[in-house]
């Protein structure tokens, strides 16, 4: 029997308050709550159709066959919830440079959770959809929602879920992604955060600080205070990266190009162009700015980087079915 083909689109999100460590690896329960901005420019479209003729899930990503047991394990969670054993054909198109620290797993697992659950006849609430997406990749929890979203840490599968903070976004806020390297990174976020939580001597102070940062940014959103949001996000990102440096073995996602961009941001700020930077598990830098500063920033960036490396994003929307 052939099921209905369901297609969903999820946008990636960039954390302003980072998730960097799990309390429970199997359920992907984080060590702290996190908060992000969903972006309009980067998204994943995924279609799912179950087919009794299949003897395993068939997965393609950007037209290429993918064999990833993480995907099959994720689909098994959906099959168990739907009480259906049939395998599925999954076609995914990433409008994000895959696994280059541009959070492609966030949009990928959010889209797969939405298309997969609906294809198997589940009609999940947004909250339950975010709990399901969380089982694929932690940051996907937030990509179910548009604009500013949060992932409530929780303590178990039931209490660890995403929720919308503000969508549509009132604050004038954009992110400019500079794509320095779209090669898959050597240390995945999953591996990196495990090393940090297990070996960095600063991990506990990170948890205290990031809990405070969450409240600061939540308040800044309410007060439409871009400066506090940007400043706090920049410090939070660098504190996350200090965990990688202080791990054993020490490692670093920041490379020479990243530092080039960071110094440009500091020069821009010294010259009165307010902007802030954030980074995830890769060398790419994202610059947080308001609309009237975009041109000054992209002009400065184009001194060193080509136009196809520079991508401006406004706030993106939550999950939708196509
Ligand atoms: O997005 C953030 O909060 C910060 C990060 O992007 C890195 F800086 C973490 C992304 O981690 P993810 O890929 O979701 O890990 P998984 O749960 O092991 O799949």
Tab-separated table of C-alpha atoms and ligand atoms in Angstrom:
chain	number	residue	atom	x	y	z
A	1	UNK	CA	0.000	0.000	0.000
A	2	UNK	CA	1.215	3.474	-0.841
A	3	UNK	CA	0.690	6.310	1.633
A	4	UNK	CA	0.070	9.961	0.728
A	5	UNK	CA	3.254	11.926	-0.113
A	6	UNK	CA	3.646	14.736	2.431
A	7	UNK	CA	6.119	17.620	1.977
A	8	UNK	CA	7.144	20.056	4.718
A	9	UNK	CA	9.447	23.086	4.797
A	10	UNK	CA	11.416	24.043	7.902
A	11	UNK	CA	13.739	26.995	8.231
A	12	UNK	CA	17.013	26.773	10.076
A	13	UNK	CA	17.544	28.765	13.245
A	14	UNK	CA	20.627	30.350	14.765
A	15	UNK	CA	20.877	30.274	18.552
A	16	UNK	CA	21.335	33.540	20.415
A	17	UNK	CA	21.610	31.505	23.633
A	18	UNK	CA	23.436	28.319	22.717
A	19	UNK	CA	22.674	24.686	23.483
A	20	UNK	CA	25.980	22.960	24.114
A	21	UNK	CA	25.677	19.740	26.116
A	22	UNK	CA	23.163	17.024	26.887
A	23	UNK	CA	21.919	15.783	30.234
A	24	UNK	CA	20.470	12.723	28.469
A	25	UNK	CA	22.019	11.576	25.177
A	26	UNK	CA	19.386	9.030	24.209
A	27	UNK	CA	16.417	11.415	24.621
A	28	UNK	CA	18.484	14.529	23.731
A	29	UNK	CA	17.611	16.415	26.912
A	30	UNK	CA	19.867	19.515	27.059
A	31	UNK	CA	21.847	20.829	30.008
A	32	UNK	CA	20.283	24.310	29.558
A	33	UNK	CA	17.419	26.076	27.824
A	34	UNK	CA	18.280	27.874	24.569
A	35	UNK	CA	16.808	30.623	22.406
A	36	UNK	CA	17.114	31.343	18.684
A	37	UNK	CA	16.073	33.339	15.625
A	38	UNK	CA	14.610	31.346	12.731
A	39	UNK	CA	16.029	32.577	9.404
A	40	UNK	CA	14.164	33.025	6.119
A	41	UNK	CA	17.078	32.354	3.747
A	42	UNK	CA	18.056	28.870	4.911
A	43	UNK	CA	15.541	26.029	4.840
A	44	UNK	CA	14.990	22.339	4.113
A	45	UNK	CA	12.156	20.829	2.082
A	46	UNK	CA	11.463	17.181	2.913
A	47	UNK	CA	8.878	14.792	1.502
A	48	UNK	CA	7.900	11.432	3.035
A	49	UNK	CA	5.748	8.687	1.537
A	50	UNK	CA	5.444	5.223	3.057
A	51	UNK	CA	5.394	2.252	0.661
A	52	UNK	CA	4.825	-1.373	1.642
A	53	UNK	CA	7.021	-2.464	-1.286
A	54	UNK	CA	10.108	-1.030	0.461
A	55	UNK	CA	12.350	-3.290	2.580
A	56	UNK	CA	14.075	-0.274	4.208
A	57	UNK	CA	13.780	3.516	4.244
A	58	UNK	CA	15.088	5.054	1.011
A	59	UNK	CA	16.634	8.474	1.638
A	60	UNK	CA	17.994	11.052	-0.802
A	61	UNK	CA	19.510	14.425	0.125
A	62	UNK	CA	19.876	16.978	-2.699
A	63	UNK	CA	19.351	14.070	-5.150
A	64	UNK	CA	22.052	11.837	-3.665
A	65	UNK	CA	21.281	8.554	-1.873
A	66	UNK	CA	22.052	8.793	1.850
A	67	UNK	CA	22.642	5.882	4.221
A	68	UNK	CA	22.380	7.340	7.709
A	69	UNK	CA	21.185	5.090	10.535
A	70	UNK	CA	20.259	8.230	12.534
A	71	UNK	CA	17.462	8.831	10.012
A	72	UNK	CA	16.156	5.256	10.192
A	73	UNK	CA	16.266	5.349	14.010
A	74	UNK	CA	14.311	8.615	13.863
A	75	UNK	CA	11.742	7.132	11.488
A	76	UNK	CA	11.413	4.139	13.858
A	77	UNK	CA	10.243	6.565	16.560
A	78	UNK	CA	7.513	7.802	14.182
A	79	UNK	CA	6.579	4.230	13.170
A	80	UNK	CA	6.297	3.255	16.823
A	81	UNK	CA	4.081	6.273	17.626
A	82	UNK	CA	1.891	5.542	14.566
A	83	UNK	CA	1.935	1.805	15.152
A	84	UNK	CA	2.880	1.282	11.492
A	85	UNK	CA	5.869	-0.837	10.354
A	86	UNK	CA	6.034	0.282	6.723
A	87	UNK	CA	9.215	1.896	5.394
A	88	UNK	CA	9.242	5.208	3.553
A	89	UNK	CA	10.768	7.091	0.632
A	90	UNK	CA	12.318	10.327	1.984
A	91	UNK	CA	13.494	13.119	-0.335
A	92	UNK	CA	15.180	16.120	1.236
A	93	UNK	CA	16.513	19.295	-0.353
A	94	UNK	CA	18.717	21.490	1.804
A	95	UNK	CA	18.775	25.177	0.934
A	96	UNK	CA	21.573	25.400	3.534
A	97	UNK	CA	25.253	24.467	3.088
A	98	UNK	CA	25.066	21.019	4.742
A	99	UNK	CA	26.805	20.567	8.117
A	100	UNK	CA	28.981	23.632	7.879
A	101	UNK	CA	27.855	25.156	11.165
A	102	UNK	CA	24.836	26.720	9.502
A	103	UNK	CA	22.568	24.475	11.556
A	104	UNK	CA	21.382	22.311	8.632
A	105	UNK	CA	20.426	19.532	11.091
A	106	UNK	CA	17.940	21.940	12.700
A	107	UNK	CA	15.901	22.498	9.543
A	108	UNK	CA	16.456	18.937	8.324
A	109	UNK	CA	15.033	17.170	11.390
A	110	UNK	CA	12.240	19.697	11.868
A	111	UNK	CA	11.108	19.137	8.264
A	112	UNK	CA	11.463	15.345	8.613
A	113	UNK	CA	9.473	15.348	11.872
A	114	UNK	CA	6.662	17.347	10.262
A	115	UNK	CA	6.489	15.457	6.951
A	116	UNK	CA	7.124	12.035	8.522
A	117	UNK	CA	4.570	12.291	11.334
A	118	UNK	CA	1.853	13.531	8.960
A	119	UNK	CA	2.682	10.879	6.311
A	120	UNK	CA	2.155	8.191	8.979
A	121	UNK	CA	-1.176	9.669	9.990
A	122	UNK	CA	-0.094	11.479	13.174
A	123	UNK	CA	-1.499	14.981	13.661
A	124	UNK	CA	0.847	16.316	16.319
A	125	UNK	CA	0.536	19.658	18.115
A	126	UNK	CA	3.439	22.077	17.528
A	127	UNK	CA	4.686	21.248	21.010
A	128	UNK	CA	4.667	17.494	20.322
A	129	UNK	CA	6.182	18.105	16.888
A	130	UNK	CA	9.060	19.964	18.585
A	131	UNK	CA	9.502	17.058	21.055
A	132	UNK	CA	9.663	14.646	18.109
A	133	UNK	CA	12.118	16.869	16.172
A	134	UNK	CA	14.259	17.030	19.331
A	135	UNK	CA	14.829	13.290	19.082
A	136	UNK	CA	16.514	13.887	15.698
A	137	UNK	CA	18.650	16.888	16.587
A	138	UNK	CA	18.389	19.204	19.575
A	139	UNK	CA	18.406	22.477	17.638
A	140	UNK	CA	15.558	21.151	15.450
A	141	UNK	CA	13.292	21.594	18.490
A	142	UNK	CA	13.288	25.357	17.805
A	143	UNK	CA	12.836	25.203	14.005
A	144	UNK	CA	9.212	24.182	14.334
A	145	UNK	CA	8.603	27.836	15.229
A	146	UNK	CA	9.254	31.049	13.314
A	147	UNK	CA	10.871	34.263	14.558
A	148	UNK	CA	12.240	34.126	18.115
A	149	UNK	CA	11.849	30.629	19.575
A	150	UNK	CA	13.018	28.819	22.682
A	151	UNK	CA	13.749	25.254	23.764
A	152	UNK	CA	12.678	24.610	27.343
A	153	UNK	CA	15.369	22.409	28.885
A	154	UNK	CA	12.983	20.149	30.832
A	155	UNK	CA	14.061	16.930	32.516
A	156	UNK	CA	12.420	14.233	30.402
A	157	UNK	CA	10.835	13.559	27.002
A	158	UNK	CA	7.564	15.174	28.074
A	159	UNK	CA	8.982	18.415	29.551
A	160	UNK	CA	11.720	19.196	26.999
A	161	UNK	CA	10.016	21.071	24.134
A	162	UNK	CA	10.159	24.129	21.921
A	163	UNK	CA	7.856	27.153	22.055
A	164	UNK	CA	7.389	30.453	20.267
A	165	UNK	CA	8.653	33.610	21.981
A	166	UNK	CA	7.609	36.069	19.245
A	167	UNK	CA	6.438	35.426	15.698
A	168	UNK	CA	6.197	37.584	13.661
A	169	UNK	CA	9.184	39.376	15.160
A	170	UNK	CA	8.600	43.007	16.212
A	171	UNK	CA	12.277	43.895	16.598
A	172	UNK	CA	14.201	44.970	13.490
A	173	UNK	CA	16.780	42.151	13.437
A	174	UNK	CA	18.664	40.403	10.623
A	175	UNK	CA	21.540	37.970	10.336
A	176	UNK	CA	24.236	38.121	7.699
A	177	UNK	CA	25.848	34.696	7.259
A	178	UNK	CA	29.366	34.624	5.866
A	179	UNK	CA	29.966	31.169	4.394
A	180	UNK	CA	33.665	30.638	4.926
A	181	UNK	CA	33.745	26.885	4.573
A	182	UNK	CA	30.871	24.657	3.582
A	183	UNK	CA	32.803	21.428	4.059
A	184	UNK	CA	31.443	19.060	6.715
A	185	UNK	CA	33.223	19.870	9.962
A	186	UNK	CA	35.759	17.555	11.563
A	187	UNK	CA	34.178	17.584	15.039
A	188	UNK	CA	30.371	17.378	14.855
A	189	UNK	CA	28.335	19.405	17.332
A	190	UNK	CA	27.189	16.103	18.864
A	191	UNK	CA	30.779	14.971	19.457
A	192	UNK	CA	32.029	18.447	20.412
A	193	UNK	CA	29.456	19.079	23.114
A	194	UNK	CA	30.085	15.612	24.609
A	195	UNK	CA	33.811	16.393	24.964
A	196	UNK	CA	33.011	19.792	26.512
A	197	UNK	CA	30.462	18.622	29.068
A	198	UNK	CA	32.787	15.794	30.105
A	199	UNK	CA	36.111	17.648	30.252
A	200	UNK	CA	35.836	21.458	30.358
A	201	UNK	CA	36.495	22.783	33.900
A	202	UNK	CA	34.289	25.785	33.058
A	203	UNK	CA	31.160	23.811	32.187
A	204	UNK	CA	29.238	24.569	35.358
A	205	UNK	CA	29.887	28.327	35.129
A	206	UNK	CA	28.706	28.101	31.495
A	207	UNK	CA	25.406	26.665	32.709
A	208	UNK	CA	24.962	29.507	35.231
A	209	UNK	CA	25.901	32.174	32.697
A	210	UNK	CA	23.761	30.819	29.867
A	211	UNK	CA	20.740	30.587	32.169
A	212	UNK	CA	21.200	34.308	32.972
A	213	UNK	CA	21.734	35.104	29.264
A	214	UNK	CA	18.425	33.412	28.436
A	215	UNK	CA	16.551	35.748	30.786
A	216	UNK	CA	18.483	38.809	29.552
A	217	UNK	CA	17.634	38.131	25.908
A	218	UNK	CA	14.019	37.198	26.644
A	219	UNK	CA	13.679	40.587	28.375
A	220	UNK	CA	15.495	42.388	25.513
A	221	UNK	CA	12.975	40.949	23.041
A	222	UNK	CA	10.088	42.198	25.183
A	223	UNK	CA	11.719	45.663	25.479
A	224	UNK	CA	12.723	45.766	21.773
A	225	UNK	CA	16.292	46.333	23.015
A	226	UNK	CA	18.493	45.299	20.050
A	227	UNK	CA	21.744	46.395	21.733
A	228	UNK	CA	21.287	44.151	24.754
A	229	UNK	CA	20.170	41.258	22.547
A	230	UNK	CA	23.210	41.580	20.248
A	231	UNK	CA	25.765	42.107	23.001
A	232	UNK	CA	24.487	39.183	25.070
A	233	UNK	CA	24.299	36.859	22.061
A	234	UNK	CA	27.884	37.701	21.067
A	235	UNK	CA	29.231	37.033	24.578
A	236	UNK	CA	27.189	33.839	24.880
A	237	UNK	CA	28.620	32.472	21.625
A	238	UNK	CA	32.208	33.226	22.664
A	239	UNK	CA	31.606	31.624	26.059
A	240	UNK	CA	30.368	28.507	24.263
A	241	UNK	CA	33.522	28.475	22.144
A	242	UNK	CA	35.644	28.897	25.290
A	243	UNK	CA	34.284	25.472	26.298
A	244	UNK	CA	35.838	23.926	23.182
A	245	UNK	CA	39.198	25.571	23.874
A	246	UNK	CA	39.110	24.452	27.518
A	247	UNK	CA	38.145	20.840	26.679
A	248	UNK	CA	40.511	17.878	26.748
A	249	UNK	CA	41.496	17.429	23.959
A	250	UNK	CA	41.267	21.167	23.245
A	251	UNK	CA	39.692	21.992	19.894
A	252	UNK	CA	38.509	25.079	18.053
A	253	UNK	CA	35.866	25.783	15.403
A	254	UNK	CA	37.133	29.368	14.897
A	255	UNK	CA	39.685	29.661	12.058
A	256	UNK	CA	41.703	32.499	10.504
A	257	UNK	CA	38.799	33.543	8.265
A	258	UNK	CA	36.455	33.600	11.267
A	259	UNK	CA	38.859	35.942	13.064
A	260	UNK	CA	39.012	38.146	9.957
A	261	UNK	CA	35.241	38.604	10.113
A	262	UNK	CA	35.250	39.115	13.899
A	263	UNK	CA	37.815	41.920	13.512
A	264	UNK	CA	35.689	43.491	10.753
A	265	UNK	CA	32.689	43.503	13.111
A	266	UNK	CA	34.773	45.222	15.801
A	267	UNK	CA	36.012	47.837	13.318
A	268	UNK	CA	32.457	48.443	12.104
A	269	UNK	CA	31.301	48.968	15.704
A	270	UNK	CA	34.180	51.373	16.374
A	271	UNK	CA	32.997	53.332	13.331
A	272	UNK	CA	29.454	53.554	14.626
A	273	UNK	CA	27.956	50.660	12.655
A	274	UNK	CA	26.269	48.643	15.414
A	275	UNK	CA	26.488	44.889	14.782
A	276	UNK	CA	27.375	41.719	16.704
A	277	UNK	CA	28.692	38.275	15.760
A	278	UNK	CA	27.739	34.736	16.670
A	279	UNK	CA	29.187	31.347	15.669
A	280	UNK	CA	28.128	27.737	15.982
A	281	UNK	CA	29.925	24.404	15.469
A	282	UNK	CA	31.854	25.540	12.414
A	283	UNK	CA	33.994	28.440	11.169
A	284	UNK	CA	31.111	30.417	9.641
A	285	UNK	CA	30.257	33.723	11.295
A	286	UNK	CA	26.755	35.232	11.455
A	287	UNK	CA	26.486	38.981	11.974
A	288	UNK	CA	23.431	40.254	13.870
A	289	UNK	CA	22.319	43.695	12.719
A	290	UNK	CA	19.403	46.013	12.024
A	291	UNK	CA	18.207	46.790	8.510
A	292	UNK	CA	19.784	50.240	8.160
A	293	UNK	CA	23.266	48.757	8.767
A	294	UNK	CA	23.129	45.917	6.195
A	295	UNK	CA	24.720	47.873	3.329
A	296	UNK	CA	27.635	49.216	5.399
A	297	UNK	CA	28.340	45.695	6.655
A	298	UNK	CA	28.088	43.896	3.288
A	299	UNK	CA	30.243	46.637	1.694
A	300	UNK	CA	32.952	45.996	4.299
A	301	UNK	CA	32.666	42.202	3.953
A	302	UNK	CA	32.993	42.373	0.152
A	303	UNK	CA	36.502	43.796	0.621
A	304	UNK	CA	37.533	40.230	1.491
A	305	UNK	CA	34.691	37.855	0.587
A	306	UNK	CA	32.759	37.137	-2.594
A	307	UNK	CA	29.060	37.897	-2.862
A	308	UNK	CA	28.091	34.226	-2.931
A	309	UNK	CA	29.715	33.828	0.483
A	310	UNK	CA	27.498	36.554	1.976
A	311	UNK	CA	23.841	35.792	2.691
A	312	UNK	CA	21.456	38.251	4.364
A	313	UNK	CA	18.508	36.746	6.262
A	314	UNK	CA	15.555	38.291	7.975
A	315	UNK	CA	13.413	36.356	10.457
A	316	UNK	CA	11.947	33.153	8.987
A	317	UNK	CA	8.633	31.423	9.528
A	318	UNK	CA	7.806	28.209	11.320
A	319	UNK	CA	7.095	24.786	9.852
A	320	UNK	CA	4.707	24.649	6.921
A	321	UNK	CA	3.329	21.962	4.627
A	322	UNK	CA	3.778	22.517	0.877
B	1	LIG	O1	22.027	25.609	17.902
B	1	LIG	C1	22.539	25.749	19.047
B	1	LIG	O2	21.897	25.911	20.104
B	1	LIG	C2	24.073	25.718	19.192
B	1	LIG	C3	24.723	24.724	18.225
B	1	LIG	O3	24.287	24.991	16.922
B	1	LIG	C4	26.222	24.766	18.163
B	1	LIG	F1	26.750	25.886	18.312
B	1	LIG	C5	24.380	23.338	18.720
B	1	LIG	C6	23.735	22.485	17.674
B	1	LIG	O4	23.708	21.169	18.178
B	1	LIG	P1	22.897	20.054	17.383
B	1	LIG	O5	23.461	19.923	16.000
B	1	LIG	O6	21.437	20.343	17.455
B	1	LIG	O7	23.289	18.793	18.251
B	1	LIG	P2	22.505	17.402	18.409
B	1	LIG	O8	21.401	17.600	19.403
B	1	LIG	O9	23.569	16.452	18.958
B	1	LIG	O10	22.021	16.992	17.049
